[in-house]
Coordinates of C-alpha atoms in Angstrom, one line a residue:
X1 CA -28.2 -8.0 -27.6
X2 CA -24.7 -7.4 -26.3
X3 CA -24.2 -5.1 -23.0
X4 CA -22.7 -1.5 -24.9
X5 CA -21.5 -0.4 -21.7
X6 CA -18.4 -2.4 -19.8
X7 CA -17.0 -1.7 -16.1
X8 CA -19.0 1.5 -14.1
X9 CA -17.2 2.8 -10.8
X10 CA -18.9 5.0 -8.4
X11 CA -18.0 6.3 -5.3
X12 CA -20.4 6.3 -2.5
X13 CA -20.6 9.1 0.1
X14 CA -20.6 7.9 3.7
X15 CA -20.9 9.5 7.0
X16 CA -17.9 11.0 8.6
X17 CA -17.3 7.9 11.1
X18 CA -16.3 8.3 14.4
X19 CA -14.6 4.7 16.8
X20 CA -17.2 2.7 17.9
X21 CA -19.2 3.1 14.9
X22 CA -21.3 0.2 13.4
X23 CA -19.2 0.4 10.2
X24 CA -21.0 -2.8 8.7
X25 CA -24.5 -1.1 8.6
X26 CA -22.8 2.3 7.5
X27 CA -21.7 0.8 4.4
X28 CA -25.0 -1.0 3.6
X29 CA -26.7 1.8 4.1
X30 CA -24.8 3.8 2.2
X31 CA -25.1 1.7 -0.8
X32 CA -28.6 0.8 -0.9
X33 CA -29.6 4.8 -0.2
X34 CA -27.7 5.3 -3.3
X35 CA -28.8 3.1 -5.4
X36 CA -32.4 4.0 -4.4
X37 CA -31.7 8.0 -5.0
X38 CA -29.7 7.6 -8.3
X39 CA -31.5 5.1 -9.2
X40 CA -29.7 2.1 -10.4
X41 CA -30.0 -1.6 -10.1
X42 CA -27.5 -3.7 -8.0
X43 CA -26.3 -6.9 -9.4
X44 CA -24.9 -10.3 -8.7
X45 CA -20.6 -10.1 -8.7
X46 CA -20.8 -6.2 -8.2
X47 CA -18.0 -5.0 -6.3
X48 CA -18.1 -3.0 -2.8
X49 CA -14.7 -1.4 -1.6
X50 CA -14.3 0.3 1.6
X51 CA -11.2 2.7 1.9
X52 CA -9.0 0.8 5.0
X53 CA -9.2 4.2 6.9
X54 CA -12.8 4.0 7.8
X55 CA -11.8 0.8 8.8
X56 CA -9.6 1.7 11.6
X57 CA -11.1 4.6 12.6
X58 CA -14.5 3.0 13.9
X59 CA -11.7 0.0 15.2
X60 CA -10.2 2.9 17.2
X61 CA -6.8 1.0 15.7
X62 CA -4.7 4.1 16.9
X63 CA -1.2 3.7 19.4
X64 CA 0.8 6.8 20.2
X65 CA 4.4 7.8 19.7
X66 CA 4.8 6.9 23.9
X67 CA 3.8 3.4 23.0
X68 CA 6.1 3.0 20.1
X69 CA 9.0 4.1 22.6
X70 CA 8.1 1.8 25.5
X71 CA 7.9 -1.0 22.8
X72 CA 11.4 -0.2 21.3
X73 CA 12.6 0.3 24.9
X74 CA 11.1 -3.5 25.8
X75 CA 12.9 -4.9 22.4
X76 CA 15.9 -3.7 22.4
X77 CA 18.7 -3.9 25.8
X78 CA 21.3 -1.9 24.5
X79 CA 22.0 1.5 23.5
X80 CA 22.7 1.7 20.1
X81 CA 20.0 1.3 17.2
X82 CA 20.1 0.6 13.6
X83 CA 16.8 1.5 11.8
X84 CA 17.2 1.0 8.0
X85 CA 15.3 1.9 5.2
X86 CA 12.1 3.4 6.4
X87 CA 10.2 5.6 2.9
X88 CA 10.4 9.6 3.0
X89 CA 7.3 10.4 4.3
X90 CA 5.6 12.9 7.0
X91 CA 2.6 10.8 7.1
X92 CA 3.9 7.0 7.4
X93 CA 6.8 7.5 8.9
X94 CA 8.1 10.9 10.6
X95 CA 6.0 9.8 14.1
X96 CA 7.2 6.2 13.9
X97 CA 10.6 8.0 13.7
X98 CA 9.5 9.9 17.1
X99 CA 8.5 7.7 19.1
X100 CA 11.8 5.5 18.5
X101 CA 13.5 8.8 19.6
X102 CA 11.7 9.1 22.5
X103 CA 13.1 5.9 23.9
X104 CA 16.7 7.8 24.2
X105 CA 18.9 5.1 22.6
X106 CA 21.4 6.3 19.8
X107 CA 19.7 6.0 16.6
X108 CA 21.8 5.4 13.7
X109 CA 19.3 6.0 10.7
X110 CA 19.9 4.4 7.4
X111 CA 18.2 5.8 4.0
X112 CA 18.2 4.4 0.4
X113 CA 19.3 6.0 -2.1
X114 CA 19.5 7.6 -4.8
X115 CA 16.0 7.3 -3.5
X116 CA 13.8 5.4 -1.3
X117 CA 11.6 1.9 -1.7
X118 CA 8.5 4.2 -3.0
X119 CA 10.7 6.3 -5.4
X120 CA 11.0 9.2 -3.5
X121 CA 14.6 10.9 -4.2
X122 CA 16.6 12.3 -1.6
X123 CA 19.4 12.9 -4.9
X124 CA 19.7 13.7 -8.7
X125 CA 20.5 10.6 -10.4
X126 CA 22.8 12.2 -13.0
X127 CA 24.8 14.4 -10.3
X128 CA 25.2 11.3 -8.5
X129 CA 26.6 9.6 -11.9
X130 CA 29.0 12.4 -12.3
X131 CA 30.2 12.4 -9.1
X132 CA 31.0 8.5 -9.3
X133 CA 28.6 7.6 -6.3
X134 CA 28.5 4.0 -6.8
X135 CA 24.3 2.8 -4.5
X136 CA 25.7 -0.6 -4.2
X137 CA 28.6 -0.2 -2.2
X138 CA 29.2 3.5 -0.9
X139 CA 27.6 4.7 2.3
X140 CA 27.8 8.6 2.9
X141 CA 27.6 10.2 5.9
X142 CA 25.1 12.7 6.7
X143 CA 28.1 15.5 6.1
X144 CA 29.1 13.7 2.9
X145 CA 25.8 14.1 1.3
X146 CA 25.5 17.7 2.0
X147 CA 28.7 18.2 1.2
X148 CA 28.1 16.7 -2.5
X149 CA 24.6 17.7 -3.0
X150 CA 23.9 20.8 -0.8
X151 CA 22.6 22.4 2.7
X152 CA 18.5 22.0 1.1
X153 CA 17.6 19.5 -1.0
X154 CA 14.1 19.7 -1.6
X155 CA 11.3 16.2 -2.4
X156 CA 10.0 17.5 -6.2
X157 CA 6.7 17.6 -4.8
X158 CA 6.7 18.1 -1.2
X159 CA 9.4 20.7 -1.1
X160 CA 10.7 18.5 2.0
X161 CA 14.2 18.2 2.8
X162 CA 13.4 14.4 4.2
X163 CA 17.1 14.4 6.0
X164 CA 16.2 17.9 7.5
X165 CA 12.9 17.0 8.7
X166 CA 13.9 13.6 10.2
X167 CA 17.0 14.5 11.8
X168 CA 15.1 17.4 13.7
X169 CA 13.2 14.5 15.6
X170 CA 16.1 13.7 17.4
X171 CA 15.8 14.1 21.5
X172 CA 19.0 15.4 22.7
X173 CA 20.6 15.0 19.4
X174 CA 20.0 11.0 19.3
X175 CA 19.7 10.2 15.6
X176 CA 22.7 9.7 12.9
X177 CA 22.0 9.6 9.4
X178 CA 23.8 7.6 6.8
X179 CA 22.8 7.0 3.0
X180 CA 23.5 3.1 2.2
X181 CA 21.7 0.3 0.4
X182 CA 23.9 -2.5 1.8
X183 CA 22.0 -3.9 5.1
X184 CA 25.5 -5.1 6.4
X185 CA 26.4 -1.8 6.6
X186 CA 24.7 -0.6 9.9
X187 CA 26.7 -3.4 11.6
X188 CA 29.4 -1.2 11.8
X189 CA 27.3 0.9 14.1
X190 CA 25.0 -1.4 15.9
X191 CA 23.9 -5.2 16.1
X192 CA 20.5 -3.7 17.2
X193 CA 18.7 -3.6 13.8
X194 CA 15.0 -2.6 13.1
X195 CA 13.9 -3.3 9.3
X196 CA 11.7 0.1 8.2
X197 CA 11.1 -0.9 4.2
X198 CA 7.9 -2.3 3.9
X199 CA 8.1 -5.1 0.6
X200 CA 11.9 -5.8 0.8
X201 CA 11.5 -6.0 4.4
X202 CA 11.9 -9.6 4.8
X203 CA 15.0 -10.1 2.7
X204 CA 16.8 -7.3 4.6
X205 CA 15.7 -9.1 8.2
X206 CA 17.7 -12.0 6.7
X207 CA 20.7 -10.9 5.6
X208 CA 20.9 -9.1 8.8
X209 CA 20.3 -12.0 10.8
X210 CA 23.0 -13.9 8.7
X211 CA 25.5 -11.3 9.1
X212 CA 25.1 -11.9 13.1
X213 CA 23.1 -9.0 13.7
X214 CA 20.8 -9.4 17.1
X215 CA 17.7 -8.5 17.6
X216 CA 16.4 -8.2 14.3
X217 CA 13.1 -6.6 14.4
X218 CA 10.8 -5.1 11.6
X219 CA 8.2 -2.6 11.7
X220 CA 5.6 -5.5 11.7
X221 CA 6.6 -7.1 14.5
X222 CA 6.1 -4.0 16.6
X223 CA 2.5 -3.2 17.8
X224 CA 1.0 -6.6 16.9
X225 CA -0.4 -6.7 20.7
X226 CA -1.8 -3.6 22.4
X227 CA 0.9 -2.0 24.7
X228 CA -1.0 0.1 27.7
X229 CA -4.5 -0.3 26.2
X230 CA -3.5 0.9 22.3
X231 CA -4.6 -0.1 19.7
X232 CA -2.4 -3.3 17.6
X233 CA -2.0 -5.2 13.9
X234 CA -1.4 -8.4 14.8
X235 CA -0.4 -9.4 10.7
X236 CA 1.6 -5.9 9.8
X237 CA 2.6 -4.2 13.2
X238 CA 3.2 -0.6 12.5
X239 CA 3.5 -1.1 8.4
X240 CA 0.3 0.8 6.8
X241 CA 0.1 3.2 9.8
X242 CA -0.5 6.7 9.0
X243 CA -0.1 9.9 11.4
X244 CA -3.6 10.9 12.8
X245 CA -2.4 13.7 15.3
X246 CA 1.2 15.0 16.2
X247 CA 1.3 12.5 18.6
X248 CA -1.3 9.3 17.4
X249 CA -1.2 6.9 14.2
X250 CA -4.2 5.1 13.0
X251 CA -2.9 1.4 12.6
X252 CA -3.6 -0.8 9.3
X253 CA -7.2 -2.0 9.9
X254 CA -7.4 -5.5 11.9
X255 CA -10.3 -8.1 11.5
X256 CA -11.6 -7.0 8.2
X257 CA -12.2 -10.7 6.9
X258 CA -15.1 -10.8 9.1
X259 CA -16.1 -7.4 8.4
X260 CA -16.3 -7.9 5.1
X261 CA -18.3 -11.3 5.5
X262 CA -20.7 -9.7 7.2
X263 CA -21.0 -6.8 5.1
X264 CA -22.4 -9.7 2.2
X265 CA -24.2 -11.5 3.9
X266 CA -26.4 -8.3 4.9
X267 CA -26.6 -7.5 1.2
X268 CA -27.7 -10.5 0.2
X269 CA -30.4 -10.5 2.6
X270 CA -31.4 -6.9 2.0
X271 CA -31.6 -7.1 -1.7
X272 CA -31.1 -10.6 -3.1
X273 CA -27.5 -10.0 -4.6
X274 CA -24.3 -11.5 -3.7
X275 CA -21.6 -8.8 -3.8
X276 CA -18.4 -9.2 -3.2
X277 CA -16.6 -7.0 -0.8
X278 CA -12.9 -5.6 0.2
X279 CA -11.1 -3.1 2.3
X280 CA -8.8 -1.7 0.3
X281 CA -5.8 0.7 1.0
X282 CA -3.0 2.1 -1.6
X283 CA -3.4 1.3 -4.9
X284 CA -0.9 -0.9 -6.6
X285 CA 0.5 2.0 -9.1
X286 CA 3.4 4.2 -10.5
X287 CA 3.0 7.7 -11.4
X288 CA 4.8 8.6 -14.6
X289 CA 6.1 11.6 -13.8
X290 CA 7.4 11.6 -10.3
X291 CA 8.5 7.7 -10.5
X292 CA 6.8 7.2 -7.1
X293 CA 5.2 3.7 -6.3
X294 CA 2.1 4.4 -4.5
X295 CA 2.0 1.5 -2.5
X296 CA 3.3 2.3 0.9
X297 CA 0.4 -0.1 2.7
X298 CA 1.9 -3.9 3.2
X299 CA -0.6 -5.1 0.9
X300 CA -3.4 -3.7 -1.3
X301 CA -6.3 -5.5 0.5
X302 CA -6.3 -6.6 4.3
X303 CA -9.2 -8.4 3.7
X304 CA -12.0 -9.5 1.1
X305 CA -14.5 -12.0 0.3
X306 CA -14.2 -15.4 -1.2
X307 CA -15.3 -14.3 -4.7
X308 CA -12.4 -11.9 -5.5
X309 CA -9.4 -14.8 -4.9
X310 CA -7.3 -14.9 -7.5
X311 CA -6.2 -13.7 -10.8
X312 CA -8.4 -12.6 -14.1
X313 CA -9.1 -15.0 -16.7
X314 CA -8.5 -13.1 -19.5
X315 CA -7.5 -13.4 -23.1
X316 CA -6.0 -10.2 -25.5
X317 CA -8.5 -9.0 -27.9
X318 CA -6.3 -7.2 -29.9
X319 CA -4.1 -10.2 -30.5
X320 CA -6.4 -12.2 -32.0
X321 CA -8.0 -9.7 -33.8
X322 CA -4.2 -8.9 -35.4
X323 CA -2.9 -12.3 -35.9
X324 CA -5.9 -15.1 -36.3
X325 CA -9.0 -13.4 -37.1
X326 CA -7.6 -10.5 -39.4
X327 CA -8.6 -11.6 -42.5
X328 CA -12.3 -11.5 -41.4
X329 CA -14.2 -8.4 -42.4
X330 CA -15.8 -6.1 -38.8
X331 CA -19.0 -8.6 -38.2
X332 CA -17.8 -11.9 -38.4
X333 CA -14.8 -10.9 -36.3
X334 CA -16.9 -10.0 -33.9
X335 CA -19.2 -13.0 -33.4
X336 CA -15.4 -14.9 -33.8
X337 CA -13.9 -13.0 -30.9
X338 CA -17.1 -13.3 -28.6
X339 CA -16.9 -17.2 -29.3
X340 CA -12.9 -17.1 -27.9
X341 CA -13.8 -15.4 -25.3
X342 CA -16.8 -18.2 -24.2
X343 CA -14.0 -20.9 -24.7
X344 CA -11.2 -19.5 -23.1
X345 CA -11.1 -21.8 -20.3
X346 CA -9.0 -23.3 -23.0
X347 CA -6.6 -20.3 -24.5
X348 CA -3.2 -20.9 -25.4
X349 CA -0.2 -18.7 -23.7
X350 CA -0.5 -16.9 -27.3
X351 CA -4.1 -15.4 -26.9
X352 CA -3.2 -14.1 -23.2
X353 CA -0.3 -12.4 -24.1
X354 CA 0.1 -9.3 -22.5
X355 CA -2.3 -9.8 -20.0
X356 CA -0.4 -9.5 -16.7
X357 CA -1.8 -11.8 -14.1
X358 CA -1.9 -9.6 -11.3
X359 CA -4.1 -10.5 -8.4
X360 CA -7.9 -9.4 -8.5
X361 CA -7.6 -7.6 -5.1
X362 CA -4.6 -5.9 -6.3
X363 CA -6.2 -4.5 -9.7
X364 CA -9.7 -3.6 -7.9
X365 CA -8.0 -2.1 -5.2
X366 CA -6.3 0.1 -8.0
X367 CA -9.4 1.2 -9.2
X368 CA -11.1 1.7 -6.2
X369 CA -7.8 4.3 -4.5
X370 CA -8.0 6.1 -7.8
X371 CA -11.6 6.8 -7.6
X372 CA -12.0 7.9 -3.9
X373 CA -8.8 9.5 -3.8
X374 CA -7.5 10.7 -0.4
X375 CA -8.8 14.3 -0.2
X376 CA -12.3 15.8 0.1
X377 CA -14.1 14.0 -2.2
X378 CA -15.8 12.2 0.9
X379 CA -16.7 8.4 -0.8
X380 CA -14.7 6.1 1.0
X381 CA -16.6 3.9 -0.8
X382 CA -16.8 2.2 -3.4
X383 CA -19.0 0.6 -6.1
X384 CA -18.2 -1.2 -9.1
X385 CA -20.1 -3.0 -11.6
X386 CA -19.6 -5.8 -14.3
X387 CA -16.3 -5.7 -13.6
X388 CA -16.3 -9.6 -14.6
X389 CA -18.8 -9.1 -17.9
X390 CA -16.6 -9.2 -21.0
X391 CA -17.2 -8.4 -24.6
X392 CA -19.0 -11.8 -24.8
X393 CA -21.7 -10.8 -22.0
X394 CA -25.0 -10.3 -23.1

């Protein structure tokens, strides 16, 4: 008999972890306590995330905004400073922001618009249509854009005036903001550049670097060795940090390839199952309503096991059932689409239409944000099962 119940997701309450903290039996603990007290059965192919903050917290991954200015200090000779495109936000960016204060050069602070790489707007679209603001070529002062658009203009959600908030991290009035999406514009302030989008980053480090800028630096090349002791992301730098305290970030998670090894290889000595595992961090998603792209992490997942490379194998039931099976009355369709699905090693572009091939880690890591969320609901971690069963799995 068929399986009448597809993909479960359950989030797993954990112990609030402190650095130091032996995170690999935390999370088998975790799951095999509740399996045992709810009472279900693990299985081969189930699915463990781990949210990448508990990650770095038992790494003790954290650097302060002091080390952020002695590394800018070490990088860059001269005075002036072009840092372009960082996202609006208090939590991944407003200490970065502080720390390259703190090492006294002039800043000269360059923001997308109408709105940043995530989708956060720092205008309204149509005012800057009626106003004949061409984004591709005009740059606007700091006094330009409050000129046009007003003394407060307020994130939708937030109610953060981003401009506001980041100018006032200025030490001794050291930071100069312009609104621009043309990299090659900061070069009429500063050969000094330091890349601050997180996805685009390496296209802007090029056209920079063509235009004869010098240094060229990004985010992720900042903190990818400890400076005094701190913590370091040797892959993504300072890219996926998030603000811990006013003065400490907690650093993408480092390592987790082993982690995450181990992590299965406990499990399947424990209870007989291979499981595939993965750190994940922001999911790979839009909201609707706001237009934001959640995805402010360099990638979804720093790390995972062997079994989740790759993308799905799918093909589109609802195709087939409109187009070649649709002349077959509800059973026989059904025993027709199950046999597609057991041969679709084999299906045509036609039968996977619609079926974006997005990468496994991306889509669980989706799935897996969504369901712990980031507030009190206290499982950083996550199970899911049969996420691989289809309508064919018995």
């Amino acid at each position: 008999m068929a399986r009448t119940v597809g993909t479960i997701v359950r989030g797993i309450r954990a112990p609030i972890v402190k650095e130091g903290d032996d995170l690999v039996q935390i999370v088998v603990d975790s799951v095999l306590q509740s399996a045992q007290a709810e009472n279900f059965p693990l299985y081969d192919r189930d699915v463990i995330g781990i949210t990448e903050s508990l990650v770095a917290r038992t790494q003790g991954n954290y650097v302060t905004v002091d080390d952020i200015a002695h590394q800018i200090k070490t990088l860059y000779p001269g005075d002036d400073l072009a840092v372009l495109f960082p996202i609006l936000s208090r939590n991944r960016f407003s200490l970065i922001l502080k720390g390259i204060a703190q090492s006294g050069k002039k800043i000269h602070l360059f923001l997308n618009y109408p709105s940043d790489e995530m989708g956060n707007h720092l205008m309204d679209v149509e005012k800057m249509d009626d106003l004949d603001i061409s984004p591709y070529t005009d740059v606007l002062t700091e006094e330009k854009y409050r000129e046009l658009f007003g003394d407060q203009v307020s994130h939708p959600f937030t109610g953060i005036d981003y401009v506001a908030m980041y100018k006032q991290l200025a030490v001794n009035d050291n930071i100069r903001i312009y609104l621009a999406n043309d990299p090659k514009a900061a070069l009429t302030y500063s050969k000094q550049m330091l890349v601050a989008n997180i996805h685009d980053r390496h296209r802007t480090k090029k056209i920079l670097k063509k235009a004869g800028a010098d240094p060229v630096y990004g985010l992720d090349d900042l903190l990818t060795q400890p400076v005094n002791g701190s913590g370091y992301n040797p892959d993504f730098g300072l890219l996926g940090s998030n603000a811990a305290t006013d003065s400490k970030l907690k650093l993408f998670p480092r390592d987790c390839s082993s982690i995450v090894n181990e992590i299965q290889q406990q499990l399947r000595e424990k209870c007989g199952k291979t499981i595939e595992v993965m750190v994940y961090g922001d999911g790979a998603f839009k909201d609707p309503k706001g237009k934001i792209w959640e995805l402010a992490d360099p990638v979804v997942s720093p790390g995972y096991t062997q079994g989740l490379q790759g993308t799905p194998n799918e093909i589109k039931l609802k195709y087939i059932a409109d187009n070649e099976l649709k002349n077959l009355d509800s059973s026989a369709m059904v025993d027709a689409i199950r046999q597609k699905i057991k041969e679709k090693d084999q299906a045509g572009q036609g039968e996977s239409l619609g079926t974006t091939p997005r990468q496994i880690t991306d889509l669980l890591g989706s799935l897996c944000d969504l369901t712990s969320g980031s507030g009190d609901k206290g499982t950083p971690i996550v199970l899911v099962q049969r996420y691989f069963d289809n309508y064919a799995t018995e």
